[in-house]
Amino acid sequence: MVCKVHLYEKPVLNDPVLIEGLPGIGFVANITALHLIKELNATLFAEIKSSSFQDLAMTTGNGRIYFPTNQFYYYKGKEGERDLIILYGNTQSLTTIGQYELCGKILDISEELGCKYILTVGGLRKEEKIETPEIYCTASDTETLQEALDFGAKIMKGHIFGVAGLLVGLCTLRNIKGLCLLAETSGLYPDAVATQQVLKAINTMLNLKINLENLSTAVEETGEILKSFGIVTSSIEKKDREADFRWFI
Amino acid sequence: MVCKVHLYEKPVLNDPVLIEGLPGIGFVANITALHLIKELNATLFAEIKSSSFQDLAMTTGNGRIYFPTNQFYYYKGKEGERDLIILYGNTQSLTTIGQYELCGKILDISEELGCKYILTVGGLRKEEKIETPEIYCTASDTETLQEALDFGAKIMKGHIFGVAGLLVGLCTLRNIKGLCLLAETSGLYPDAVATQQVLKAINTMLNLKINLENLSTAVEETGEILKSFGIVTSSIEKKDREADFRWFI
Amino acid sequence: MVCKVHLYEKPVLNDPVLIEGLPGIGFVANITALHLIKELNATLFAEIKSSSFQDLAMTTGNGRIYFPTNQFYYYKGKEGERDLIILYGNTQSLTTIGQYELCGKILDISEELGCKYILTVGGLRKEEKIETPEIYCTASDTETLQEALDFGAKIMKGHIFGVAGLLVGLCTLRNIKGLCLLAETSGLYPDAVATQQVLKAINTMLNLKINLENLSTAVEETGEILKSFGIVTSSIEKKDREADFRWFI
Amino acid sequence: MVCKVHLYEKPVLNDPVLIEGLPGIGFVANITALHLIKELNATLFAEIKSSSFQDLAMTTGNGRIYFPTNQFYYYKGKEGERDLIILYGNTQSLTTIGQYELCGKILDISEELGCKYILTVGGLRKEEKIETPEIYCTASDTETLQEALDFGAKIMKGHIFGVAGLLVGLCTLRNIKGLCLLAETSGLYPDAVATQQVLKAINTMLNLKINLENLSTAVEETGEILKSFGIVTSSIEKKDREADFRWFI
């Protein structure tokens, strides 16, 4: 099946931005998406299951059952706000090929709804102590990059693994603009402070008025999900990454 | 080829339940299915071979030859009993992607025969000594879950690896109900006691009258198959599972 | 591309037998096929390249260049001899999925030419000293098995890895008869003695008159190819096989 | 998606030669292609992204963003020079299957433009100190081999891993001529001296007049790219190659 899309509703949106919020370093993207969904009361409209997700089911003891999935929510902006597509999920793909297929499907769904702008977010791991997390950025083109630089983001240097990097890369094949915003984080736990900086940047760039007071709810919920599965850090994906550099410069 | 289905007969069934019985922890599902097939004199009607099964053949010295396969049997219920599709086999897929393909094909075959209810069974590994194995459950929806809770099953907490978990997860994309019943087991050998508890639950839930006296035959046969291949425990599938949690929460 | 078939000629054959001769334990199959091709002056008519072969080219210093390939030769029997399709090659697939795809393609080509009988050969590794190698067999059905038992083969017990086992397994889905003949071997080098026993059996079963005097030529050529690549034993494929038993009974 | 080709322009070429220049040992091919593109002011006309490339994006801190990609440039020869297609990129595929798919796509694009001759280049790792790097060669056919021998190349003995070997192997299925030229190198850094020998050979064979004076620019640029990603040697691809020899002779 590779990727199977379940479309519950096809929303009519006006020049929407997709905000990517899958699990990654510091769970910054995951908390960002969850907070946006809660604050904006966004509506679930589609779901992706992929053969490259884990072959398992999970229950947390309260009767709720989870499966590896990626969900799409939409929000119709009010008073000059931009329409949003929010991608939330509990997993990325397990394989490189699966990541490409997943990103292709995410872009298919986005394009179908008229989306011409993808915003990926995440954490940028830092060994040193972080006072106020800085935002680093990279983009599909210099114009989009400049917009991020204008509000104070710094230019990212290095590799952006996974969906956050890949989506921006694949944008360039489809004439979609892509921006990646990464907040400095120790990456050791669901990082509320880093996420707050990302959400402030999103408020500025997309002309939104997301309330940041209740951010701790999304952080705690993400932490609860992690704890119920015995996971307390997101550092797992680091190992074996060396192997990916065979042939690559 | 990925998955190749060989359909020997297309049975006409009335609202059948699929009972999954592939190898797993304690071989609970495997013995359950084998016992059902023997007791109900169920009829083989289809077979799946998959590129994600092992690339080998086996013989046990008595001239019989085995290949990695999944088989479908049907049973037309008598006197108010429910019609059954029984899935029996000697393997699950070797890869995550193969598991998804296999489960998709299992659901295709089931839907084609009008099946709207999937029952997966298995063992739940316990380190402590088990007196009477308890049954744990999880389901695709709260209504189905409640049915299992009503006859005394407890709510499962944790991960359900492989086909037993995955089938229930994929049900939700097809409007099929899915229930997973797991019996406590040490998982170290084909576990007759755990299987007995599962069969009692199946009798109750599906209004069947499976005789449990000859259960030892199915247990011994499963044990013989294992011994002839030099396998005495099902603990192999445990290792390397950590790797699956990359990106997953 | 998965598997790409290059058909140079489509021979007209009368009820041909396919004899499989890919590299494996003791290189018994490989030498068998090479000897048959030389002795019968068989004609190359098709070639398979697969994405699951190695991504490399090789040269041996004499200007000849080799690529991972599987080749099909045919021989039109004389004076009551059976028509033959001989499969020769320098590799099997690297992955389980690739093995299934390859075997499917081998069977496609064979069926297209009217083949209803597949003979796979190989070595059966033995730790003890072997005086005269015995032939062990397994088959797709009891009738075919009996034919092998009748000329003195013993019933194989255990696993037959790779194409030799898989082809017989996949036969059963296509109403093709399959027989696997394995000669005892230490498996440490291209084994002339084991191969001789296999060729004697083939002579008997297929009513052929293959001269065995020049067998050493095929053995030496196989040895030369191995040596030029720095390989002296076929024991490599043994490791990591344990992993394949996840979920399998 | 497997491989996705983005065609920016379809050039009209006269009997063009494809010169392969992907990363490999000593970065000889990579520097060769980069130097040709610069010296000949070649035009980018197509790009391949593959699911078998890395799932990441990279930035080097100067605002430029890189993605795993393979690019095609063309050059229309002047005054008797041969038309060229130059393949440049920052990666090969991560998997064997991906390498086959990629090479198939490269050959599709080349054939579409009338290309009947593929030239792959690379480094041949040598442990000993190298005074003047010798050129070693292998080819799809003896005629093409002879052309390389005529200008002083020696016959290669051994394995040629990756796209450089595979492209020549797949040529033979399409009636395209393929030649592989490898220059001796320590392989420890972007090797200007080895690349110079390759470019001299290309000048001779293709009747080109590539100026070699500015070669250091391409070498430095390749080195800069490597350094910015913390890579200083190309020796990574060596490990785990043993595993590929399962079943292979």
PDB file of N, CA and C in Angstrom, chain A residues 13-17 82-84 113-117:
ATOM      1  N   LEU A  13      -9.868  26.262   1.061  1.00  0.00           N
ATOM      2  CA  LEU A  13      -8.955  27.162   1.763  1.00  0.00           C
ATOM      3  C   LEU A  13      -8.423  28.223   0.810  1.00  0.00           C
ATOM      4  N   ASN A  14      -8.006  29.336   1.371  1.00  0.00           N
ATOM      5  CA  ASN A  14      -7.495  30.452   0.596  1.00  0.00           C
ATOM      6  C   ASN A  14      -5.991  30.610   0.834  1.00  0.00           C
ATOM      7  N   ASP A  15      -5.214  30.203  -0.172  1.00  0.00           N
ATOM      8  CA  ASP A  15      -3.757  30.349  -0.103  1.00  0.00           C
ATOM      9  C   ASP A  15      -3.187  29.858   1.242  1.00  0.00           C
ATOM     10  N   PRO A  16      -3.465  28.611   1.598  1.00  0.00           N
ATOM     11  CA  PRO A  16      -3.067  28.135   2.925  1.00  0.00           C
ATOM     12  C   PRO A  16      -1.564  27.861   3.046  1.00  0.00           C
ATOM     13  N   VAL A  17      -1.078  27.932   4.277  1.00  0.00           N
ATOM     14  CA  VAL A  17       0.295  27.528   4.606  1.00  0.00           C
ATOM     15  C   VAL A  17       0.222  26.174   5.301  1.00  0.00           C
ATOM     16  N   ARG A  82      -3.966  34.057   8.151  1.00  0.00           N
ATOM     17  CA  ARG A  82      -3.766  33.169   7.002  1.00  0.00           C
ATOM     18  C   ARG A  82      -4.427  31.819   7.269  1.00  0.00           C
ATOM     19  N   ASP A  83      -5.010  31.209   6.241  1.00  0.00           N
ATOM     20  CA  ASP A  83      -5.533  29.833   6.374  1.00  0.00           C
ATOM     21  C   ASP A  83      -4.378  28.867   6.609  1.00  0.00           C
ATOM     22  N   LEU A  84      -4.630  27.860   7.435  1.00  0.00           N
ATOM     23  CA  LEU A  84      -3.561  26.922   7.788  1.00  0.00           C
ATOM     24  C   LEU A  84      -3.956  25.473   7.512  1.00  0.00           C
ATOM     25  N   LEU A 113      -5.043  21.437  -2.204  1.00  0.00           N
ATOM     26  CA  LEU A 113      -5.803  22.457  -1.470  1.00  0.00           C
ATOM     27  C   LEU A 113      -5.281  23.861  -1.761  1.00  0.00           C
ATOM     28  N   GLY A 114      -4.420  23.970  -2.762  1.00  0.00           N
ATOM     29  CA  GLY A 114      -3.951  25.286  -3.190  1.00  0.00           C
ATOM     30  C   GLY A 114      -2.778  25.839  -2.398  1.00  0.00           C
ATOM     31  N   CYS A 115      -2.132  24.986  -1.642  1.00  0.00           N
ATOM     32  CA  CYS A 115      -1.020  25.440  -0.807  1.00  0.00           C
ATOM     33  C   CYS A 115       0.230  25.717  -1.643  1.00  0.00           C
ATOM     34  N   LYS A 116       0.820  26.896  -1.454  1.00  0.00           N
ATOM     35  CA  LYS A 116       2.039  27.269  -2.187  1.00  0.00           C
ATOM     36  C   LYS A 116       3.168  27.617  -1.215  1.00  0.00           C
ATOM     37  N   TYR A 117       2.977  27.281   0.044  1.00  0.00           N
ATOM     38  CA  TYR A 117       3.975  27.673   1.055  1.00  0.00           C
ATOM     39  C   TYR A 117       4.000  26.623   2.167  1.00  0.00           C
TER      40      TYR A 117
END
